Amino acid sequence: MADFIKQNAGRFFANNKKGENAELLADLNSEYRDRRKDAVKRVIANMTVGKDVSSLFPQVVKNMQTEDLEMKKLVYLYLMNYAKSNPDLVILAVNTFVKDTDHVNPLIRALAIRTMGCIRVDKILDHICEPLRKCLQDDNPYVRKTAAIGVAKLWDLDQERALENGFVTILQELVSDSNPMVVANAVTALAEMQESSVSKDIFVVNVAIMNKMLAALNECTEWGQIAILTSLADYKPMDAKEAENVCERVVPRLQHANGSVVLSAVRVIMIFLRYIRSEDFIKGLIKKMSPPLVTLLASAPEVQYVSLRNINLILQKRPDILQNDVRVFFCKYNDPPYVKREKLEIMIKLCNDKNIDQILSELKEYASEVDVDFVRKAVRAIGRCAIMIDEASERCVNVLLDLINTKVNYVVQEAIIVIKDIFRKYPKRYEAIIPTLCQNLDSLDEPEAKGSLIWIIGEYAERIENADELIENFLETFLEENSQVQLQLLTATVKLFMKKPDQSQEIVHRVLETATSEIDNPDTRDRAYIYWRLLSTNPEAARAVVLSEKPPISVETRTISPALMDELINNISTLASVYHKPPKAFMGNRAFSADAVKKAAAADARDEEQIIGDAVLDASGAPAPKNAMADLLDLDFGSSEPAYTSPPVSSSKPANNSGPNYSADLFDMSTDMSGSSGNVFGGMGGMGGMGGMGGMGGMGGMQQQQTQHQQQAPTPARNDPFGDLGGLGGFGQPQQQQPTKPTQSSAENDLLGLF
Amino acid sequence: MIESLFVLSPTGKVIIEKHWHELIPRRVVDFFNDQVSKAMAEGEDVTREDVLPIIASPKYQLINVYRDGLTYLSPVTKEVDPMMVFEFLHRIPDIMQEYFGQVSETVIKENFVTVYQLLEEMMDDGFPLTTEPNSLKEIVPAPNILNKVITTMGATTSVSTRKMPHGMSNLPWRKAGVKYNSNEIFFDIVEEIDAIVDSTGKAVSCEAHGTIQTNSRLSGMPDLTLSFVNPRLVDDCSFHQSVRFNKWESDKVLSFVPPDGHFRLMSYRVNLPSQQNLPIQVKPSINVGANGAKFDITVSLRNTDGKPVENVVLTLPLHKSTTTLTAQCNVGHSEAAANAGYNIGVEFLINSHSLSGLKVDVLKLFNESYKPYKGVRTMTKAGRYQVRA
C-alpha cells in the first residue's frame, strides 16, 4: 500500500516536473522569437532557484545562434551554469562560440570569448586557444581588453598551455597598448597570474612598464586604476627624483570617489615616501593625503572601518598626518561599535597638548554612553591621555574623579584601574585623591579594579592613615579572592609592614601564614614563601625587593615593530592592514613560522591594550620572557652560591622557635646576597617589559619560573617548594637534605624541616 | 579577486548566489550565520549593524555588507583589497535601486533574470567589469514596466540592442551621436550636514558633504566649463571620471564632456567652523527623577536665509527598560517607541539653500553651437546630525 502511494506520488511529481519542462521544451522550439526568449528567461529563473533544468540543454543551446544579444547572453548564462555538470554537452556549444568570436559585432566577439573563459571545463580548453589569440590581437580595444582577462582564466586552469601558446608574451605586450582600458586589464591579469606563478617572472614592474601604467592611470575605469596602483606599489624607484615623479602622478587619484582608489593611491605614496629625501616634498604629500582620508569617514560604516584601521597604521608611521582633524574622529552615538573603537584609538593617537581639552570632553561624553565596553575603553583612554601628556594629567585626573563621582559601578572600577597607571607614571603627584578612591572600596567587584586599589594602598601606605584597616577590610575575603587580587594583597600587606611595622606585624604574619598553608595556587603560595623568607632572613633585602624603584610606565602609541610596520605599510588597503598582521599569518599559505604569528599576535594584542603595565598585572598569566628570566635567576643565584657555602649559623633558630619568626634567618642569606638580590630583583622588574608592578612584577616572573620548574620536577617538589627553590638557586645544601626529609603534610613543617 | 557573492535574506537564507570564479559551497553561509548570531547574542543591544564587516573563518575571509535588511556576503580565499570588495558590494544594491526603484527580497526574486544578468555584467572572473549605471542600462535592459516609462518620458533616444557600449568610444563614458531637440542640463546640489552639537548648541564637529547630481541632455560632444562663485570653500572633493583634474587644480573650474543622462559630477566636503550658524537649534532639557524623566526639547530656526525648514524629525532614543512614555508636540505629531542614551537625532530639509555657501557661477559650452538651458537646484538636509543632551 505504502509502496503504491510512493509510486504514485513519484509519478505525480515526475509528471509535474516533466509537465513544466515539457512546456518549456515546446516554447524553446517555438517558431516565434519572443516566445523562445521568454522560455529561456523562465529556464534561467528556474535555474536560479535551484530547479534542475539541465535536461533542456540541447534545446537551450540551439537558441544560441541568434542576432539578439540579450537572448545570446541568456543562453550563455545557462551554459556557464551547467557546463560543469554536462561537460560533454558543452562541446555542442563550442562551434557556436568559436563562430561568435569571428562575429562582425565586437560586442559579440567579446562576449563569446569572455563566456568561453568562464566555462571551466577541460574539454573547452582545446578549443579556446585559437579564438583567444585572435581576440587578443583584435582591432577593437573592447575585445582586446576582454581577451586579456581571458588569458588569466586560461592560466588558472592550465599554466602550461598559456605559456606554450605564447599568451603570456602577448599579454605583456598588451601593457603597451594604446588603449588605457586594455592596459589596465592586462595589468590586472598579469598581476593575478604573477601571484600564482612558480617562477614569479611573469610581471616584474620595470621603468618602461611603470611609465605605461602611469600613462593609462588617468584614463581607465576606477577598477583599472586600482589594479594599476596596486602594481605600481611593487615598483622600486631608482632614486628620489623618480619616486617624487611617481607620487606627483599618483596624487590626483586621491581625489576619487571610490575609497579603494584613494587607499591604493595612499599606499603607493606611503611606500614611495621612503625614497624621498626632500622634507618639503614629504610634507606636501602628507598634507595632500589628509583630506581624502577624512572624506572616507563619511562613507558606509564598512568603508569607515577599513579606513580607520589603515589610518591607524599610517599615523604610527607618519605621526604628523591629520594633526588638525581630530574632530572628524569624534563618535556619533549610532556609529557601530567596531567603528567607535577604532575612532577612539585614533583620537588617542592624535592627542596633543593643543587638542587635549576637546578630546577630554569627548571622552567624558562617551563615558556616559550605554555600550559598557565602549565606556570602559573611553575611561581607559583618559588614563592613556594623562600618561601621554604631562601637562594635561591633572585635567585628566579631574575628569576621572568626576566620573568616579557618577557612582556608575563599571565606570568607577575602570577609572580606578587607570588611576593606578597614572600613579605609576607620576608618583606622589596625586596622593590627595586617594581618600576619594577609598570611598569606593565597597563597590569594587572586579579583580583588576580591586587589585589596582590594593596596589595604591600598599604603595602609599605611609600616607594613608587607616591603610591597615583598609587592607584588613580586603583581607576578610582573602581566601575567596581571585589569585590576581591575592597576589596584590600579599604584596600590599608586605609593603604596609615595611612602611608601618608597628601597626601591621600581626596582619602580615596572618596573611603569610594563610597564604602558605591554605592556598593551593602555587603562585600565591610561593610568593608568600618568598616574602616570608626574605623578611625573616634579611629585612633589608626584602625592602630592596618590595619597595624597589619601579620601571617607568609609558603609553605605547606605536606598538608595531618597525619591520612589521614596513610590511604593513606595503599592504595598506589589504586585509593585512585591517588585521594589522602580515598577510601570511591569516591567509592561504599557512606554512608560516609559528613564531612570526605569535609575534604578530602579540603585537596586535599590545596594540589593543597599550598600557604595557596593564598587561602584566596578573603575573601568573603574563606571557613573560621565561628564558631570559631563568637565565637571570640561574646566573645570579649561581654567582652568589659561595655565600651559601658558609655554615648556616642561624638556620637552627626557627627550629627552636615554636613558629616562623621574621627575624630568623630561615635561609642563610648572607650580606653578600642582600647586595646582589636587590639588583637581581630590580633588574628583573625592568626586564622584558614585565613592568606590571615593579618589584612585584619581578617576583611574579620568578614565581612563574618556579611554578614551571615545579611542574617539571618530580613529586617531592610539590610538597617542598623551598627545596625546589633551593634547587633552582643551585645550592647544594637543600638538595642534599631533601632525600633525608620524609614528605610532610604541612607546608610549615616542611619549611622548618628543611633545616 | 572577488570570487563569489551570496545575497542573504534577513533570516540568513540565500536569495541569490553568483560564482565568478570557482564555486564556493553554501556551507560557508551557515558558518557566517552562526557567527552573526553569536555576535548578536553577546549583548541585548547588539544589532545586526554592529556585526563586524570582516569575519575570519578557517578557510575564507567573510567580507559582508548589511544594507536594508539584506546581507551581501563575499567569501574570499586570497588576500584582497577589502575596500574594493566593499565598494563593489555597495554598488550592487545601488544598481538594483536604479533598476527596480527599491531593493528587497521580493524585488530580487521578482527580477531574478535581470539581477543575474547584471551580476554577470558587473564582474568578470572576479574583477569588476561594468559598474556604471548608464553603461549597464544599455547592456541589460531594465524591467519592462520601467522601460516603458522611460521610453514614454523620452529618455532613451536611440537605444538599440546592437549599439556599442560606452567603453568603445574615445570617451569611455559618452556615446557618440546623442541628439536632443532641446538641450538642457540640470545640476542638483545636495548638501548633507553631519554634525555633533553639544547641549549648549555649540557644534563639536560639523561638516557639509555635498554632491552635484547632474542630468545632462545635450546633443553631440559638448565640452562644458562650470565655475563657482567661491570654489575655495571646498576642503576636499572628488569628481566624475570626465572632469579634467588639472583644470580644477589650476583654475578651480570643472571642465568636462558630460556623459549622457544622470551622473554624479562632483562630491565635496566643507569643514564648517564650530561657531557656524546651524539652521536649527535644538535645546534639550532633561530632568531625570526616581520614577521617571521629563524631556523638554525646544526647536527653533536660525539662519536659513528666510527659507523654510521642512520635514523636521527629532529622534530621542530611550533605554530599552523604558516602560511607558507619552510624547507631546506643539507642532506636528509624535510617535513613541523605546530604544537608548540621551542623544537626539535630527532630520530636516531646506530647499534652495546651501549651508556651506557654495554657489554655481557660469556654465560655458564649447565644441557645440547650441545654447543649452542650465538648471541649478540646491538643497540642504541633515545627514548624521546629532544633539547631545
Tab-separated table of N, CA and C in Angstrom, chain A residues 226-300:
chain	number	residue	atom	x	y	z
A	226	ILE	N	42.610	50.884	-9.688
A	226	ILE	CA	43.021	50.122	-8.505
A	226	ILE	C	44.093	49.108	-8.896
A	227	ALA	N	43.848	48.408	-10.019
A	227	ALA	CA	44.809	47.390	-10.457
A	227	ALA	C	46.166	48.022	-10.736
A	228	ILE	N	46.148	49.152	-11.438
A	228	ILE	CA	47.412	49.798	-11.799
A	228	ILE	C	48.139	50.301	-10.551
A	229	LEU	N	47.386	50.938	-9.655
A	229	LEU	CA	48.017	51.462	-8.440
A	229	LEU	C	48.611	50.329	-7.611
A	230	THR	N	47.887	49.205	-7.565
A	230	THR	CA	48.389	48.067	-6.787
A	230	THR	C	49.705	47.568	-7.368
A	231	SER	N	49.776	47.504	-8.689
A	231	SER	CA	51.017	47.031	-9.304
A	231	SER	C	52.128	48.066	-9.188
A	232	LEU	N	51.763	49.322	-9.249
A	232	LEU	CA	52.764	50.392	-9.106
A	232	LEU	C	53.493	50.282	-7.769
A	233	ALA	N	52.749	49.863	-6.755
A	233	ALA	CA	53.328	49.805	-5.410
A	233	ALA	C	54.496	48.824	-5.356
A	234	ASP	N	54.558	47.880	-6.318
A	234	ASP	CA	55.649	46.905	-6.321
A	234	ASP	C	56.925	47.460	-6.942
A	235	TYR	N	56.820	48.587	-7.587
A	235	TYR	CA	57.985	49.126	-8.285
A	235	TYR	C	58.982	49.711	-7.289
A	236	LYS	N	60.271	49.438	-7.563
A	236	LYS	CA	61.310	50.022	-6.707
A	236	LYS	C	61.943	51.196	-7.448
A	237	PRO	N	61.672	52.410	-7.041
A	237	PRO	CA	62.224	53.555	-7.764
A	237	PRO	C	63.749	53.591	-7.653
A	238	MET	N	64.382	54.131	-8.695
A	238	MET	CA	65.841	54.146	-8.709
A	238	MET	C	66.397	55.240	-7.821
A	239	ASP	N	65.697	56.366	-7.797
A	239	ASP	CA	66.205	57.453	-6.956
A	239	ASP	C	65.047	58.308	-6.446
A	240	ALA	N	65.377	59.286	-5.659
A	240	ALA	CA	64.370	60.146	-5.056
A	240	ALA	C	63.568	60.880	-6.120
A	241	LYS	N	64.267	61.280	-7.177
A	241	LYS	CA	63.616	62.056	-8.231
A	241	LYS	C	62.464	61.244	-8.831
A	242	GLU	N	62.799	59.992	-9.122
A	242	GLU	CA	61.795	59.145	-9.752
A	242	GLU	C	60.609	58.911	-8.797
A	243	ALA	N	60.933	58.699	-7.541
A	243	ALA	CA	59.872	58.487	-6.560
A	243	ALA	C	58.965	59.714	-6.482
A	244	GLU	N	59.576	60.903	-6.496
A	244	GLU	CA	58.783	62.140	-6.460
A	244	GLU	C	57.879	62.225	-7.678
A	245	ASN	N	58.459	61.863	-8.804
A	245	ASN	CA	57.715	61.921	-10.045
A	245	ASN	C	56.479	61.014	-9.986
A	246	VAL	N	56.683	59.793	-9.528
A	246	VAL	CA	55.555	58.858	-9.451
A	246	VAL	C	54.492	59.409	-8.499
A	247	CYS	N	54.934	59.911	-7.352
A	247	CYS	CA	53.973	60.446	-6.380
A	247	CYS	C	53.139	61.563	-6.989
A	248	GLU	N	53.813	62.430	-7.737
A	248	GLU	CA	53.081	63.536	-8.346
A	248	GLU	C	52.001	63.035	-9.296
A	249	ARG	N	52.327	61.953	-10.009
A	249	ARG	CA	51.354	61.413	-10.950
A	249	ARG	C	50.210	60.706	-10.227
A	250	VAL	N	50.509	60.209	-9.045
A	250	VAL	CA	49.506	59.425	-8.330
A	250	VAL	C	48.586	60.320	-7.485
A	251	VAL	N	49.117	61.449	-7.038
A	251	VAL	CA	48.351	62.323	-6.141
A	251	VAL	C	46.927	62.638	-6.618
A	252	PRO	N	46.723	62.938	-7.919
A	252	PRO	CA	45.338	63.244	-8.333
A	252	PRO	C	44.354	62.104	-8.050
A	253	ARG	N	44.852	60.881	-7.945
A	253	ARG	CA	43.955	59.734	-7.671
A	253	ARG	C	43.354	59.813	-6.267
A	254	LEU	N	43.985	60.616	-5.416
A	254	LEU	CA	43.434	60.777	-4.068
A	254	LEU	C	42.059	61.427	-4.135
A	255	GLN	N	41.826	62.112	-5.240
A	255	GLN	CA	40.561	62.823	-5.399
A	255	GLN	C	39.554	61.936	-6.101
A	256	HIS	N	39.377	60.722	-5.643
A	256	HIS	CA	38.452	59.827	-6.313
A	256	HIS	C	37.330	59.439	-5.368
A	257	ALA	N	36.160	59.252	-5.944
A	257	ALA	CA	35.011	58.913	-5.098
A	257	ALA	C	35.096	57.482	-4.589
A	258	ASN	N	35.852	56.637	-5.292
A	258	ASN	CA	35.980	55.240	-4.884
A	258	ASN	C	37.070	55.119	-3.808
A	259	GLY	N	36.680	54.688	-2.617
A	259	GLY	CA	37.600	54.613	-1.491
A	259	GLY	C	38.782	53.702	-1.760
A	260	SER	N	38.562	52.691	-2.555
A	260	SER	CA	39.642	51.765	-2.847
A	260	SER	C	40.717	52.423	-3.711
A	261	VAL	N	40.285	53.279	-4.641
A	261	VAL	CA	41.263	54.015	-5.446
A	261	VAL	C	42.076	54.916	-4.520
A	262	VAL	N	41.385	55.588	-3.605
A	262	VAL	CA	42.064	56.513	-2.690
A	262	VAL	C	43.108	55.765	-1.861
A	263	LEU	N	42.688	54.666	-1.255
A	263	LEU	CA	43.622	53.950	-0.379
A	263	LEU	C	44.770	53.327	-1.174
A	264	SER	N	44.473	52.869	-2.391
A	264	SER	CA	45.555	52.319	-3.215
A	264	SER	C	46.567	53.409	-3.544
A	265	ALA	N	46.080	54.614	-3.800
A	265	ALA	CA	46.983	55.736	-4.070
A	265	ALA	C	47.787	56.059	-2.811
A	266	VAL	N	47.121	56.024	-1.668
A	266	VAL	CA	47.816	56.303	-0.410
A	266	VAL	C	48.941	55.284	-0.207
A	267	ARG	N	48.638	54.029	-0.534
A	267	ARG	CA	49.672	53.008	-0.367
A	267	ARG	C	50.898	53.324	-1.215
A	268	VAL	N	50.674	53.647	-2.499
A	268	VAL	CA	51.810	53.956	-3.367
A	268	VAL	C	52.607	55.109	-2.762
A	269	ILE	N	51.909	56.139	-2.322
A	269	ILE	CA	52.607	57.306	-1.789
A	269	ILE	C	53.379	56.935	-0.522
A	270	MET	N	52.732	56.193	0.370
A	270	MET	CA	53.409	55.819	1.617
A	270	MET	C	54.666	54.998	1.348
A	271	ILE	N	54.614	54.128	0.351
A	271	ILE	CA	55.790	53.313	0.042
A	271	ILE	C	56.878	54.174	-0.587
A	272	PHE	N	56.472	55.029	-1.507
A	272	PHE	CA	57.474	55.827	-2.220
A	272	PHE	C	58.076	56.930	-1.341
A	273	LEU	N	57.368	57.296	-0.313
A	273	LEU	CA	57.897	58.306	0.616
A	273	LEU	C	59.254	57.880	1.185
A	274	ARG	N	59.442	56.551	1.291
A	274	ARG	CA	60.707	56.045	1.841
A	274	ARG	C	61.903	56.488	1.019
A	275	TYR	N	61.665	56.714	-0.265
A	275	TYR	CA	62.792	57.024	-1.139
A	275	TYR	C	63.023	58.526	-1.260
A	276	ILE	N	62.073	59.305	-0.771
A	276	ILE	CA	62.154	60.741	-0.993
A	276	ILE	C	62.938	61.407	0.129
A	277	ARG	N	63.823	62.303	-0.248
A	277	ARG	CA	64.661	62.951	0.754
A	277	ARG	C	64.158	64.349	1.122
A	278	SER	N	63.576	65.037	0.166
A	278	SER	CA	63.189	66.433	0.396
A	278	SER	C	62.077	66.533	1.439
A	279	GLU	N	62.400	67.176	2.542
A	279	GLU	CA	61.436	67.306	3.638
A	279	GLU	C	60.176	68.053	3.193
A	280	ASP	N	60.399	69.093	2.388
A	280	ASP	CA	59.253	69.901	1.942
A	280	ASP	C	58.304	69.076	1.092
A	281	PHE	N	58.907	68.259	0.237
A	281	PHE	CA	58.086	67.443	-0.638
A	281	PHE	C	57.269	66.450	0.190
A	282	ILE	N	57.932	65.858	1.171
A	282	ILE	CA	57.239	64.895	2.028
A	282	ILE	C	56.081	65.583	2.747
A	283	LYS	N	56.369	66.744	3.279
A	283	LYS	CA	55.330	67.494	3.996
A	283	LYS	C	54.144	67.764	3.087
A	284	GLY	N	54.460	68.169	1.854
A	284	GLY	CA	53.408	68.462	0.890
A	284	GLY	C	52.527	67.245	0.643
A	285	LEU	N	53.170	66.089	0.492
A	285	LEU	CA	52.412	64.864	0.224
A	285	LEU	C	51.523	64.506	1.407
A	286	ILE	N	52.102	64.601	2.584
A	286	ILE	CA	51.345	64.248	3.792
A	286	ILE	C	50.116	65.145	3.895
A	287	LYS	N	50.339	66.413	3.568
A	287	LYS	CA	49.239	67.363	3.653
A	287	LYS	C	48.136	67.002	2.663
A	288	LYS	N	48.559	66.502	1.503
A	288	LYS	CA	47.556	66.161	0.487
A	288	LYS	C	46.812	64.888	0.820
A	289	MET	N	47.411	64.037	1.630
A	289	MET	CA	46.745	62.770	1.941
A	289	MET	C	45.631	62.947	2.968
A	290	SER	N	45.749	63.979	3.804
A	290	SER	CA	44.787	64.101	4.905
A	290	SER	C	43.330	64.272	4.455
A	291	PRO	N	43.013	65.285	3.608
A	291	PRO	CA	41.586	65.498	3.306
A	291	PRO	C	40.871	64.269	2.716
A	292	PRO	N	41.510	63.536	1.785
A	292	PRO	CA	40.786	62.363	1.260
A	292	PRO	C	40.534	61.305	2.326
A	293	LEU	N	41.487	61.144	3.237
A	293	LEU	CA	41.279	60.168	4.304
A	293	LEU	C	40.107	60.589	5.183
A	294	VAL	N	40.005	61.886	5.432
A	294	VAL	CA	38.890	62.389	6.232
A	294	VAL	C	37.575	62.136	5.502
A	295	THR	N	37.585	62.381	4.199
A	295	THR	CA	36.354	62.200	3.432
A	295	THR	C	35.860	60.756	3.496
A	296	LEU	N	36.799	59.812	3.517
A	296	LEU	CA	36.398	58.402	3.577
A	296	LEU	C	35.525	58.121	4.799
A	297	LEU	N	35.698	58.921	5.846
A	297	LEU	CA	34.967	58.667	7.084
A	297	LEU	C	33.491	59.024	6.979
A	298	ALA	N	33.095	59.616	5.852
A	298	ALA	CA	31.672	59.907	5.686
A	298	ALA	C	30.993	58.792	4.908
A	299	SER	N	31.749	57.743	4.577
A	299	SER	CA	31.179	56.664	3.769
A	299	SER	C	30.451	55.649	4.647
A	300	ALA	N	30.091	54.549	4.028
A	300	ALA	CA	29.408	53.470	4.742
A	300	ALA	C	30.292	52.966	5.884
